[in-house]
mmCIF file of C-alpha atoms in Angstrom:
data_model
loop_
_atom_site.group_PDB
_atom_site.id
_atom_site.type_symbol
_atom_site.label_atom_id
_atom_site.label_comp_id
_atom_site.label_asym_id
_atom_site.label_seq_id
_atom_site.Cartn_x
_atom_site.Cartn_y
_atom_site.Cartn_z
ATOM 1 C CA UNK A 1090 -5.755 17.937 -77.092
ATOM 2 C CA UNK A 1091 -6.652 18.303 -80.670
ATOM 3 C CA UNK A 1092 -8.128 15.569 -82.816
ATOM 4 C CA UNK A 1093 -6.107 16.324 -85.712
ATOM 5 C CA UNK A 1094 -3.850 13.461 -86.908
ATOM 6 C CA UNK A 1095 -0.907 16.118 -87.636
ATOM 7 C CA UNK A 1096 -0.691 17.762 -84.808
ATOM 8 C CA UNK A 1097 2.183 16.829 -82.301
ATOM 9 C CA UNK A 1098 0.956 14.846 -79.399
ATOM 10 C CA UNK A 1099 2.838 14.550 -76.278
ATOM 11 C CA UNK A 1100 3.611 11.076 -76.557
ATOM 12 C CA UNK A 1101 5.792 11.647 -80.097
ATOM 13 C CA UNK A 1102 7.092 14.259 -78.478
ATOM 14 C CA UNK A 1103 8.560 11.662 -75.821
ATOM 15 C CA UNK A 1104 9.222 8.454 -78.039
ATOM 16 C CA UNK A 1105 9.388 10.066 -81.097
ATOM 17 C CA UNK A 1106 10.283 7.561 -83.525
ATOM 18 C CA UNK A 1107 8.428 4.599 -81.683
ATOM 19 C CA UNK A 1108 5.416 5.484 -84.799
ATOM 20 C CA UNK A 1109 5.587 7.175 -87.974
ATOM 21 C CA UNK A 1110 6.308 11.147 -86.588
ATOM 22 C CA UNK A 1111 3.120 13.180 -87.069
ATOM 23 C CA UNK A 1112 4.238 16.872 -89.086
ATOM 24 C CA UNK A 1113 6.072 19.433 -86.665
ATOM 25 C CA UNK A 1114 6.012 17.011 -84.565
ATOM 26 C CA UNK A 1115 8.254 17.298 -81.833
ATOM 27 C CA UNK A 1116 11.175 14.747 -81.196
ATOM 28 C CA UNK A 1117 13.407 14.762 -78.123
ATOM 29 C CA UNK A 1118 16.568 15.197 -79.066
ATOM 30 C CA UNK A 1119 20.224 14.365 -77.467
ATOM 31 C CA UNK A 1120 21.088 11.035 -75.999
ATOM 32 C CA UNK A 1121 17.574 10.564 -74.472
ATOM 33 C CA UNK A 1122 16.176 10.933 -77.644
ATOM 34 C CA UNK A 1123 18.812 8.544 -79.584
ATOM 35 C CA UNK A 1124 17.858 5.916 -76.612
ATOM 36 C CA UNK A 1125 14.003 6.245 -77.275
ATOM 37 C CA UNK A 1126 14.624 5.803 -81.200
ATOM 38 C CA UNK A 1127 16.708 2.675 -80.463
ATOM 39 C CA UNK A 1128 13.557 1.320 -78.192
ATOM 40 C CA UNK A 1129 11.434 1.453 -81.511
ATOM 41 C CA UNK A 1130 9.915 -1.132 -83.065
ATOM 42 C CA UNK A 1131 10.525 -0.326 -86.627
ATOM 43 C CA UNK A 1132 14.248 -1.313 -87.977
ATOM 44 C CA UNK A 1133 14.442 1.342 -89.929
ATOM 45 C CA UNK A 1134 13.981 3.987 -87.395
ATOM 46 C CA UNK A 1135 16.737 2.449 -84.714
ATOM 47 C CA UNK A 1136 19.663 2.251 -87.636
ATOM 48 C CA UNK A 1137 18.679 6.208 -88.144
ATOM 49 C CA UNK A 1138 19.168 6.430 -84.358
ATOM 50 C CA UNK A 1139 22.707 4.896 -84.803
ATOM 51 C CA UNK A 1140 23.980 7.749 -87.101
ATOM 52 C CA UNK A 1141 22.917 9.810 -84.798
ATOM 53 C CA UNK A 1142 24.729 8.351 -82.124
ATOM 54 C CA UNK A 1143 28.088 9.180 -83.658
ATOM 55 C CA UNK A 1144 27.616 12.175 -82.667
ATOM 56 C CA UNK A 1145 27.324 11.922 -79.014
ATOM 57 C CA UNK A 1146 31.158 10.859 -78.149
ATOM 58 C CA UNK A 1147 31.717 8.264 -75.557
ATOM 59 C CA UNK A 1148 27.691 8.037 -74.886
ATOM 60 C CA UNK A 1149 26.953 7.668 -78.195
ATOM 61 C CA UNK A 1150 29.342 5.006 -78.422
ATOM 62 C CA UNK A 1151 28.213 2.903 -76.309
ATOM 63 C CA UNK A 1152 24.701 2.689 -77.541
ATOM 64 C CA UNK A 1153 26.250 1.711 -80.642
ATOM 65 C CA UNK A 1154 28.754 -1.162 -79.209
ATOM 66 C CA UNK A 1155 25.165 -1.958 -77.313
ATOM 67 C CA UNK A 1156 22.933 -2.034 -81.008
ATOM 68 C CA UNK A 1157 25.627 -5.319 -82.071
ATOM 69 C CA UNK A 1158 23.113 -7.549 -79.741
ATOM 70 C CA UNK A 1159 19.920 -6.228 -81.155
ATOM 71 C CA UNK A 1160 17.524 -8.991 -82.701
ATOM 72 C CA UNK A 1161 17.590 -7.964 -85.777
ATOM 73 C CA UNK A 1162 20.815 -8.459 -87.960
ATOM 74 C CA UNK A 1163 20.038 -5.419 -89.537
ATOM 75 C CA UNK A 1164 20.725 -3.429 -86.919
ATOM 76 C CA UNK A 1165 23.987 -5.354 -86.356
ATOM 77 C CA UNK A 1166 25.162 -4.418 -89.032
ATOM 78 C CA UNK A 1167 24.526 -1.483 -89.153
ATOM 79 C CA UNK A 1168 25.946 -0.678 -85.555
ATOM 80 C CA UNK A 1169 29.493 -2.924 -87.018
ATOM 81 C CA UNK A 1170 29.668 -0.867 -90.003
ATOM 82 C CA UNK A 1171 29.755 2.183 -88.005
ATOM 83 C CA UNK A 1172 32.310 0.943 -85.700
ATOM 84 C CA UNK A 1173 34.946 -1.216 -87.760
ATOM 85 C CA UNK A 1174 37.229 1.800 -89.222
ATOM 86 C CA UNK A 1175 37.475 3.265 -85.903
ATOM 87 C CA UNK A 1176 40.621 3.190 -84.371
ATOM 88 C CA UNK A 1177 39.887 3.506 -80.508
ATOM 89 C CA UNK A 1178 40.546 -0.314 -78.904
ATOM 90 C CA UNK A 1179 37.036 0.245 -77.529
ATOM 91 C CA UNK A 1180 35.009 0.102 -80.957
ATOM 92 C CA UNK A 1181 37.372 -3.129 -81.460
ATOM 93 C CA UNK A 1182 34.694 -5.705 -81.291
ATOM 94 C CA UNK A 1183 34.332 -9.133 -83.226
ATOM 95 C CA UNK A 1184 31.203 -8.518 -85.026
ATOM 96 C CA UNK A 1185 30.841 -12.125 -85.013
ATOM 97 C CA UNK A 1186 30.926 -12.517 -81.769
ATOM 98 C CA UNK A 1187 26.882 -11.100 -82.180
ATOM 99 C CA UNK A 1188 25.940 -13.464 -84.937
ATOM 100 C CA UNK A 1189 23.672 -16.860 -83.970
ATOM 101 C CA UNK A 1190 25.854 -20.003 -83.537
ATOM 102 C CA UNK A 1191 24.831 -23.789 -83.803
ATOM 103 C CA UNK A 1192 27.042 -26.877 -82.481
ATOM 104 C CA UNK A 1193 28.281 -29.829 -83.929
ATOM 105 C CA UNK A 1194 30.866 -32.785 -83.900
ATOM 106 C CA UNK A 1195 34.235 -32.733 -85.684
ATOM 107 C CA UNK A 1196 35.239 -35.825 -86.814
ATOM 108 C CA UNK A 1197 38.822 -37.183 -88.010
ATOM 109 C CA UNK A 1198 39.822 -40.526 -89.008
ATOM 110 C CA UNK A 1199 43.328 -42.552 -89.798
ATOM 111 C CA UNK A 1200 44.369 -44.138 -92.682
ATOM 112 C CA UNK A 1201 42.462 -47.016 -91.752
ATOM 113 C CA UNK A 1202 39.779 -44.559 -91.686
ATOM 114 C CA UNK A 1203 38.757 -45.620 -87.936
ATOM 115 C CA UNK A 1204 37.687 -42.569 -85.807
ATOM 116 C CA UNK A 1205 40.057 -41.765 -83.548
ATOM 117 C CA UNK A 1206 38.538 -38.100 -82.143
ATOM 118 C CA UNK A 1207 35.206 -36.974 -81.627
ATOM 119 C CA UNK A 1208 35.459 -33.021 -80.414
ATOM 120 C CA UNK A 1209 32.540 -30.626 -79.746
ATOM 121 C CA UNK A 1210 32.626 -27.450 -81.686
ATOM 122 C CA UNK A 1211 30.102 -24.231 -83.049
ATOM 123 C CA UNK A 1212 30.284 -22.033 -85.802
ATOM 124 C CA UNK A 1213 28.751 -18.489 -86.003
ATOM 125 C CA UNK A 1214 25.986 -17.551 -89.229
ATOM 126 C CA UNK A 1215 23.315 -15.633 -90.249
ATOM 127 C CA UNK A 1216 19.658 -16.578 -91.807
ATOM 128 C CA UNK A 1217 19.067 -15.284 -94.949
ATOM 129 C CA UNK A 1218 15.129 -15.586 -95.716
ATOM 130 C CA UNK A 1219 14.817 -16.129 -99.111
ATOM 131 C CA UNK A 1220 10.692 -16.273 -98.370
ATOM 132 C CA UNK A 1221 8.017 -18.428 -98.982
ATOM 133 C CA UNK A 1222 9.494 -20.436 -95.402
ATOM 134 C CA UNK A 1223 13.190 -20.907 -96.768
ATOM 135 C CA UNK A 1224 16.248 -19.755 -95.604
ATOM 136 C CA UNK A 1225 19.602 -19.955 -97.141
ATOM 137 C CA UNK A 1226 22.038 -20.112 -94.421
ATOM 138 C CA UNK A 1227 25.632 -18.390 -94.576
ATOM 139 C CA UNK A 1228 28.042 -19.285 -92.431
ATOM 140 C CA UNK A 1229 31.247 -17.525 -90.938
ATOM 141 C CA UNK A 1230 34.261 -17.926 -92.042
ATOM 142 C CA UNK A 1231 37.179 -16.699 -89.772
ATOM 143 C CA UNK A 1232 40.236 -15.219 -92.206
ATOM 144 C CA UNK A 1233 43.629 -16.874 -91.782
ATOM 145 C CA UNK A 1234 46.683 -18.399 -94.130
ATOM 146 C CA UNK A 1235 47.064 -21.646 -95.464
ATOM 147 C CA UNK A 1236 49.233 -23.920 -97.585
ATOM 148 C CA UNK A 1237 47.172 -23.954 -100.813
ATOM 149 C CA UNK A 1238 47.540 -27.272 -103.004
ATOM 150 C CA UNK A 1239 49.005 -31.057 -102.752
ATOM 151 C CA UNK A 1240 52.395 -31.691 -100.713
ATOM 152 C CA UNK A 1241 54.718 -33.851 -103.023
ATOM 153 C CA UNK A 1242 54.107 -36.733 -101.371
ATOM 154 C CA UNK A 1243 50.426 -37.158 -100.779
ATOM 155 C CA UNK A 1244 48.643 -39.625 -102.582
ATOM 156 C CA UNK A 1245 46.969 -38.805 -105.689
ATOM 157 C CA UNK A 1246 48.787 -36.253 -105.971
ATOM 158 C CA UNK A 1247 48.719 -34.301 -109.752
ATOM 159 C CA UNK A 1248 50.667 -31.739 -111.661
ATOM 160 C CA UNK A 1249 47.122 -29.318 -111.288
ATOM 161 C CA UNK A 1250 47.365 -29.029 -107.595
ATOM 162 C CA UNK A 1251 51.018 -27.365 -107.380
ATOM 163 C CA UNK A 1252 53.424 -25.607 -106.643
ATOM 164 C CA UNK A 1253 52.385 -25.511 -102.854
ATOM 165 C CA UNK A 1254 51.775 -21.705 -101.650
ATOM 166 C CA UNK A 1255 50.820 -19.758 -99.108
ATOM 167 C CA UNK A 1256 47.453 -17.888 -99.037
ATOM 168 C CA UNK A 1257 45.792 -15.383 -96.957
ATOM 169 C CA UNK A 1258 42.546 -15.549 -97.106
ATOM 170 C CA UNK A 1259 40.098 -12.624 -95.744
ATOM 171 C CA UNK A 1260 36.888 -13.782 -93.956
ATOM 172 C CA UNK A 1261 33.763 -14.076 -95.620
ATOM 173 C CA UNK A 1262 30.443 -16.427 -95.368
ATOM 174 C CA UNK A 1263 30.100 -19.709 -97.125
ATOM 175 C CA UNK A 1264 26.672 -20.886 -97.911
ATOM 176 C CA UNK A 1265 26.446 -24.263 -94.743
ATOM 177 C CA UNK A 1266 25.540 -26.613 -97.236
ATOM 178 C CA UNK A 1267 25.514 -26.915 -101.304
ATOM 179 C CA UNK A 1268 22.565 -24.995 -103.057
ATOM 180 C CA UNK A 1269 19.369 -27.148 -102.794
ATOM 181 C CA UNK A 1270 16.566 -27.612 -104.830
ATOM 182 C CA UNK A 1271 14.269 -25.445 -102.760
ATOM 183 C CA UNK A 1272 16.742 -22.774 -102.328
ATOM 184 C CA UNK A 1273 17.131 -23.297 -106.452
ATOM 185 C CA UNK A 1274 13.928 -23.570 -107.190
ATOM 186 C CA UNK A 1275 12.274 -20.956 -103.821
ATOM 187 C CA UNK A 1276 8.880 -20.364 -106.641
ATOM 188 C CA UNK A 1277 8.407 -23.833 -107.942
ATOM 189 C CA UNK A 1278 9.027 -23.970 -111.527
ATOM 190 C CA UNK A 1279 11.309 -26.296 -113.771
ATOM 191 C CA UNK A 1280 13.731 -28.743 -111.737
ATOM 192 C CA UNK A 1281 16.044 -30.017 -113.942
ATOM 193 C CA UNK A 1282 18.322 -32.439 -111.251
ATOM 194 C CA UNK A 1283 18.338 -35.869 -111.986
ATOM 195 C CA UNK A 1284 17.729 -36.964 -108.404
ATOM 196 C CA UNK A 1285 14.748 -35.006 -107.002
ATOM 197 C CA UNK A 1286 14.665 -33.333 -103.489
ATOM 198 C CA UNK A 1287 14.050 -30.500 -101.908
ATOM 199 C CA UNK A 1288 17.069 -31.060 -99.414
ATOM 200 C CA UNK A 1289 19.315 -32.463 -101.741
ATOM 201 C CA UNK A 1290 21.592 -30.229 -103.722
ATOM 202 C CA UNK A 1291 20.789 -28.651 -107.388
ATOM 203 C CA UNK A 1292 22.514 -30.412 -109.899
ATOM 204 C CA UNK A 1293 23.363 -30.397 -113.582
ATOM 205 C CA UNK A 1294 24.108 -26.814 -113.048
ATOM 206 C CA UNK A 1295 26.296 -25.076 -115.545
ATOM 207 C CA UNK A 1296 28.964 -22.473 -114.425
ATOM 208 C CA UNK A 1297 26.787 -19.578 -115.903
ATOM 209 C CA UNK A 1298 23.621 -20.680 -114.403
ATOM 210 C CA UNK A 1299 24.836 -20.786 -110.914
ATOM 211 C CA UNK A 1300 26.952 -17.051 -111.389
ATOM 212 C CA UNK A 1301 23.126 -16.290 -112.355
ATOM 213 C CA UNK A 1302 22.234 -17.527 -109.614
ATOM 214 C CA UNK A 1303 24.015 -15.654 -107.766
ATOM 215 C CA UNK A 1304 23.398 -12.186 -109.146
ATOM 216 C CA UNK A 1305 19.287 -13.080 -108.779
ATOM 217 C CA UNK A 1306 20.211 -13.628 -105.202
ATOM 218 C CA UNK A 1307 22.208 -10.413 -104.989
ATOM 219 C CA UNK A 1308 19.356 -8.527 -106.456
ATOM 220 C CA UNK A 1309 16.782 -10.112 -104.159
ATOM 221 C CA UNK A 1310 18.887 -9.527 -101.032
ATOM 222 C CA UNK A 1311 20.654 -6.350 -102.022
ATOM 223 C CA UNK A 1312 23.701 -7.615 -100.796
ATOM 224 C CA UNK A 1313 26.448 -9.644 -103.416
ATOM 225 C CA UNK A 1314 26.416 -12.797 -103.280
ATOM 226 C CA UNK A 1315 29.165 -14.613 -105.697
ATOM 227 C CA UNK A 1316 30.651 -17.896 -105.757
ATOM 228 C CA UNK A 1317 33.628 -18.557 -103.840
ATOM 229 C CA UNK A 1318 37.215 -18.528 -105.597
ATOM 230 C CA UNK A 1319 39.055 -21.242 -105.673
ATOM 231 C CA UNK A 1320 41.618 -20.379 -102.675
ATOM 232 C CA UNK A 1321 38.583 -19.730 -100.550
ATOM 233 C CA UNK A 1322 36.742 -22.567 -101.392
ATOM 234 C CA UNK A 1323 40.338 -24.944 -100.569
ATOM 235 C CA UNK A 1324 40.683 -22.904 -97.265
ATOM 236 C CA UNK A 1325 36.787 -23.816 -96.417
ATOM 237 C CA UNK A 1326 37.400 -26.752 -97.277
ATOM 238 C CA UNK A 1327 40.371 -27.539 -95.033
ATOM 239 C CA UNK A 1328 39.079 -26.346 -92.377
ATOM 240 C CA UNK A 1329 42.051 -25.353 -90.616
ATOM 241 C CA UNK A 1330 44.016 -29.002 -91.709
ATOM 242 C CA UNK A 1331 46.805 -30.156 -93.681
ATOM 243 C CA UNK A 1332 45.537 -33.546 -94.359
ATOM 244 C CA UNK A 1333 44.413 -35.054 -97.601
ATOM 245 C CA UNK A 1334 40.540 -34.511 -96.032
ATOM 246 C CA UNK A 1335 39.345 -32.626 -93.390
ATOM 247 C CA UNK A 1336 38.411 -35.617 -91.861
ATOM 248 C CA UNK A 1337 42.335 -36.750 -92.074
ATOM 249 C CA UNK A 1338 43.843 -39.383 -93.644
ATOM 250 C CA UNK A 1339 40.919 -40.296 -95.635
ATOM 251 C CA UNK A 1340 37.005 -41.127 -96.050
ATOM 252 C CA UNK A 1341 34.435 -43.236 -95.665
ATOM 253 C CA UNK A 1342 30.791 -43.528 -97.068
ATOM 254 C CA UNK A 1343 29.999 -42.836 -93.596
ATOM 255 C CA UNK A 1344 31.712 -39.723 -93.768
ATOM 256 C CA UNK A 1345 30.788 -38.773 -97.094
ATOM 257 C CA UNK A 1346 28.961 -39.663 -100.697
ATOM 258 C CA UNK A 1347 31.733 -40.934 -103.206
ATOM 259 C CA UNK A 1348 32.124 -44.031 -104.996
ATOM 260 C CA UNK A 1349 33.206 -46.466 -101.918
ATOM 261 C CA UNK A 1350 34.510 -49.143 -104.525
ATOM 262 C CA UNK A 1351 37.699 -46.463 -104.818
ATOM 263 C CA UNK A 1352 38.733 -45.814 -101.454
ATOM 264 C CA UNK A 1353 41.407 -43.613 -100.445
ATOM 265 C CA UNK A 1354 44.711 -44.445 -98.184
ATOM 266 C CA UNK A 1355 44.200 -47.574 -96.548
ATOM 267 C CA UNK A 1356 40.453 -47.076 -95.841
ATOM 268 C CA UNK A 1357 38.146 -50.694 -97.032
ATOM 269 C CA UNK A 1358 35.818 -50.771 -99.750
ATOM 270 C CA UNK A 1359 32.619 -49.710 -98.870
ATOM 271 C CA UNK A 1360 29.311 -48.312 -100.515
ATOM 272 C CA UNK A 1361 28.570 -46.832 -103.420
ATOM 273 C CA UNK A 1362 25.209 -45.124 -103.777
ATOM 274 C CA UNK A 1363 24.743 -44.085 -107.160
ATOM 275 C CA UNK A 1364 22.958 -40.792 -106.258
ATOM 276 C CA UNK A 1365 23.203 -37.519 -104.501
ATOM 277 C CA UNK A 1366 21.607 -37.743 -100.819
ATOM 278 C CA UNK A 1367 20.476 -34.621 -98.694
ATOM 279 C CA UNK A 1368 22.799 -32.165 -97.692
ATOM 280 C CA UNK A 1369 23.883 -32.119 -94.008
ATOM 281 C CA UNK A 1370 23.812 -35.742 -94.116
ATOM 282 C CA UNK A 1371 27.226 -36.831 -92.910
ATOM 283 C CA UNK A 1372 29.589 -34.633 -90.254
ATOM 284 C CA UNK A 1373 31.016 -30.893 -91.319
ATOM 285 C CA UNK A 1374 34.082 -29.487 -91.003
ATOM 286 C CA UNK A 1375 35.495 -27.203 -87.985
ATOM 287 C CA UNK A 1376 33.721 -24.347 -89.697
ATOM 288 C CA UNK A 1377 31.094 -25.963 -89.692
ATOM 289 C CA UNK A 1378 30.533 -26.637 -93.655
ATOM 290 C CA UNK A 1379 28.590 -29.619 -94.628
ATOM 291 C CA UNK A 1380 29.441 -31.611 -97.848
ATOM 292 C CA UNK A 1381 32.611 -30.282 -98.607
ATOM 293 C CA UNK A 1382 33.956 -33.784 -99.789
ATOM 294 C CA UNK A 1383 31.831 -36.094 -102.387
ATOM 295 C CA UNK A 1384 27.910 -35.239 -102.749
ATOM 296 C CA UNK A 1385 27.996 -32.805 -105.501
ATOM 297 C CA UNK A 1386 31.179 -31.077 -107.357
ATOM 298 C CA UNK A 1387 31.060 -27.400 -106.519
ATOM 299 C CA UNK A 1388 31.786 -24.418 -109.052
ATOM 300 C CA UNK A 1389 34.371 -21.705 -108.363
ATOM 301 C CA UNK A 1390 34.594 -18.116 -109.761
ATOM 302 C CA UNK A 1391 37.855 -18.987 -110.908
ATOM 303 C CA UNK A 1392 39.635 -19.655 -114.879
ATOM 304 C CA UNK A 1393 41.255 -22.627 -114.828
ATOM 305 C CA UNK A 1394 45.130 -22.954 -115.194
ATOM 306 C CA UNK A 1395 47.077 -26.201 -115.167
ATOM 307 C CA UNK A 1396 48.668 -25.040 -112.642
ATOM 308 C CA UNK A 1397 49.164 -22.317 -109.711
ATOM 309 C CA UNK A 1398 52.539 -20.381 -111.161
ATOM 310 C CA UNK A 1399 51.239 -16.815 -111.151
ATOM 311 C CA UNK A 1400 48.474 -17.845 -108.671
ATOM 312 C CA UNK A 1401 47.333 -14.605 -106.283
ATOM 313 C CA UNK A 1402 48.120 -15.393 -102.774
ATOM 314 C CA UNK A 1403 45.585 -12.817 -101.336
ATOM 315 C CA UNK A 1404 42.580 -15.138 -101.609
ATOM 316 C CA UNK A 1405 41.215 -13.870 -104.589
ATOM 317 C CA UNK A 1406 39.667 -15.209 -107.983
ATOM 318 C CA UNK A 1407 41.749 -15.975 -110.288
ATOM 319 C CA UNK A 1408 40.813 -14.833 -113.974
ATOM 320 C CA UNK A 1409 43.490 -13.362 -115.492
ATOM 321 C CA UNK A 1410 42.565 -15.059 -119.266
ATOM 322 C CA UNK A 1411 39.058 -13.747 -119.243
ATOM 323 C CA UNK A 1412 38.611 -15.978 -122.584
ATOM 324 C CA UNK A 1413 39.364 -18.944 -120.936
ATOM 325 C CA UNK A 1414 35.758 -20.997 -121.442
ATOM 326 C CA UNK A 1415 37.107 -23.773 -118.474
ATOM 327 C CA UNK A 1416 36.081 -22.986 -114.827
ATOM 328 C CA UNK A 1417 37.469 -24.582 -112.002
ATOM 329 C CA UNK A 1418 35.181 -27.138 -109.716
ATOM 330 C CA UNK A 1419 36.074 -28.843 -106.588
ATOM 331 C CA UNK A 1420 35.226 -31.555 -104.170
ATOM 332 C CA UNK A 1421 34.008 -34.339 -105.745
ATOM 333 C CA UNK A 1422 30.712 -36.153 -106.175
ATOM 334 C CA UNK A 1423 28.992 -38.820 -105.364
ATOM 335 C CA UNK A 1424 30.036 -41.006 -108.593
ATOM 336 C CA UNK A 1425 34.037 -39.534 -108.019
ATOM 337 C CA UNK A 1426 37.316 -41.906 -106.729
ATOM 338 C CA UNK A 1427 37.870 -41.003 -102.912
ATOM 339 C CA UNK A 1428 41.351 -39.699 -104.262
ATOM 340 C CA UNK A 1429 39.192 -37.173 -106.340
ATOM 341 C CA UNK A 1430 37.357 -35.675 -103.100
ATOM 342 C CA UNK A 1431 40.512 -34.532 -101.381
ATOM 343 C CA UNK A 1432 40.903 -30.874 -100.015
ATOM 344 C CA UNK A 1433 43.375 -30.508 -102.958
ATOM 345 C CA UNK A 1434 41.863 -31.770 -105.651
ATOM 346 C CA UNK A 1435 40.841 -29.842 -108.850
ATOM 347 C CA UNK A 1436 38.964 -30.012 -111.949
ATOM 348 C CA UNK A 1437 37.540 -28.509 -114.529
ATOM 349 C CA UNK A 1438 34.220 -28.130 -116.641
ATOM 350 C CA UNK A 1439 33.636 -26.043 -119.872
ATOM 351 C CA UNK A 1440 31.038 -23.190 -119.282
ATOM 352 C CA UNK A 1441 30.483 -23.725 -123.560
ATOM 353 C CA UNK A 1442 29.754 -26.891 -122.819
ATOM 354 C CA UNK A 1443 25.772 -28.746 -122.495
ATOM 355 C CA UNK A 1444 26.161 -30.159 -119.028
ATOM 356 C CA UNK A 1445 24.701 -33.150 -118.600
ATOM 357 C CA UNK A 1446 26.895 -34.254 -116.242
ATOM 358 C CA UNK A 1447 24.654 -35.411 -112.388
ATOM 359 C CA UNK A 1448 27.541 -34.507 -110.136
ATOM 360 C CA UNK A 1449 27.796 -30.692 -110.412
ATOM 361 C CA UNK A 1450 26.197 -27.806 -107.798
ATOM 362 C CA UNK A 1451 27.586 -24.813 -106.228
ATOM 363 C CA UNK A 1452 27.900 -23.253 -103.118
ATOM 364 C CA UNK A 1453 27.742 -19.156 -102.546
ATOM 365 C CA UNK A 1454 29.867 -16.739 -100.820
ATOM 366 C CA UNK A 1455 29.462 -13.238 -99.390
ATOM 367 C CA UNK A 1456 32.456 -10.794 -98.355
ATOM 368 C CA UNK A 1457 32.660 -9.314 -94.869
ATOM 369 C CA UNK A 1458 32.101 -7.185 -93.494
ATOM 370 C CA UNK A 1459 29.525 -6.072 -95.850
ATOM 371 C CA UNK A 1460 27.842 -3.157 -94.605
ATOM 372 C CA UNK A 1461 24.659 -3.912 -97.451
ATOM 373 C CA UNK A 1462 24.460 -7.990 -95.326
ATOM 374 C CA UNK A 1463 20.904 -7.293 -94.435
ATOM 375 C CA UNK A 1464 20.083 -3.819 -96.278
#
């Protein structure tokens, strides 16, 4: 055999794609050679092997339907992207059905707020690596309708947070947990939160910083990242519940950070801590969200409007006066009335305003499918 480096060698010519292919060399072709590309090491050089497979019919096919377990989310989605606008039941497959899942406990309460179930439950996500040892992890959020707003007679209830309507909401992934101050801050620099920690979320954040946020993370990832609107934030939130929480009839400060001196329903006084604490502290909901109630007020993409006449119903953002300077938040804080940390509950924030305020973060969203999710 030759000693030069651009000749073909018999072993490209085998498991060509398995190393970078020498000039003229040759590659086996067909299924076999599809199979071989899909056994390489190199990402990039299995997705080509997908598009490939397309053309191979029922064979083809299944390689593809096979690719949605590789190790590398990548190649998931690649494989899903090539298989969610067909219409044979076969190509049918939940995508996230392939994603990593983690367990946890779903916890309700009654008025009283004493626990009365304790179930076992998982959610499905992805890692996003956002280097230097941090990841930013994005959970999945399963599409659905839901009653939007406060039912007439639920406590608290205000003007803002009607009329009731019903929203359908696509799925998409919801950042697990607020936006920390490593994930903020993943190069070091400048931490301007009042109550320092890498695990505990960024705060003082003004609506345009954390959109900026956002589009630094889009640009980093190449995939767009965005906060969530207002209906999707409500129908994370709930969790799949009509209750004033997703906890039920109300919360505790061992359930959430708020101001315990205000409880909610016919829950005791209890304790106030004057600070933000680390996210994933206290129980999520059944989607497995973290800090949905109390911690840190969360920004939406959303205008505000006193109310929701004229509000879409499709899950949307709603920002039909673009010169409206108010965005919406949600959730609560730490230093907020229990009655202010219900799933319903809205407020508002000028984005013209200096915010000095220690009780607002964000969370971030990302659509899906999104065929760019690890591009």
């Amino acid at each position: 055999m030759s000693d030069n480096q651009n000749e073909p060698r018999e072993y490209d010519a085998v498991l060509g794609g398995q190393n970078l292919i020498p000039v003229n060399a040759a590659v086996l072709g067909g299924i076999p050679g599809v199979k071989s590309r899909l056994a390489s090491p190199a990402v990039e050089v299995r997705i080509a092997a997908l598009s490939e497979a397309v053309k191979y019919g029922e064979a083809g096919l299944d390689l593809i339907i096979q690719a949605l377990g590789d190790e590398s989310m990548q190649v998931k989605i690649a494989a899903y992207s090539l298989l969610k606008d067909r219409d044979d039941l076969k190509s049918k497959l939940p995508f996230e059905d392939y994603l990593p899942r983690f367990g946890f406990d779903v916890i309700t309460v009654d008025a009283s707020g004493k626990e009365n179930s304790r179930t076992k439950s998982f959610a499905r996500f992805f890692p996003e690596d956002l280097g230097n040892g941090i990841v930013l992890e994005m959970v999945y959020i399963p599409g659905g309708r839901f009653m939007m707003g406060c039912p007439e007679n639920e406590e608290g209830r205000h003007d803002s947070q009607s009329p009731q309507h019903q929203v359908t909401v696509p799925a998409f992934f919801a950042s697990k947990y607020p936006i920390t101050q490593v994930q903020f801050q993943p190069g070091g620099g400048y931490n301007q939160s009042s109550f320092k920690g890498e695990k505990r979320p960024q705060e003082t954040i003004l609506w345009h910083t954390a959109v900026k946020f956002c589009a630094q993370l889009s640009q980093q990832t190449g995939k767009k990242y965005r906060l969530l609107s207002e209906a999707e934030w409500e129908y994370a939130c709930r969790g799949g519940t009509t209750t004033p929480f997703h906890f039920g009839e109300t919360i505790t400060p061992e359930l959430a950070n708020y101001d315990g001196n205000y409880p909610y329903a016919n829950a005791p006084k209890g304790l106030s801590r004057r600070e933000t604490t680390d996210v994933g502290s206290f129980p999520p909901n059944a989607f497995g969200l973290y800090d949905m109630h109390g911690n840190v007020w969360e920004w939406c993409s959303d205008t505000w409007h006193s109310n929701y006449n004229g509000a879409p119903t499709d899950g949307s953002s709603w920002e039909r006066d673009t010169h409206n300077s108010y965005r919406v938040m949600r959730g609560g804080s730490w230093s907020s009335y229990g009655l202010n940390c219900r799933s319903a509950d809205r407020d508002w924030f000028g984005t013209h305003l200096h915010c000095e305020h220690w009780t607002i973060g964000f969370r971030v969203a990302l659509e899906y499918p999104d065929p760019r999710l690890l591009k």
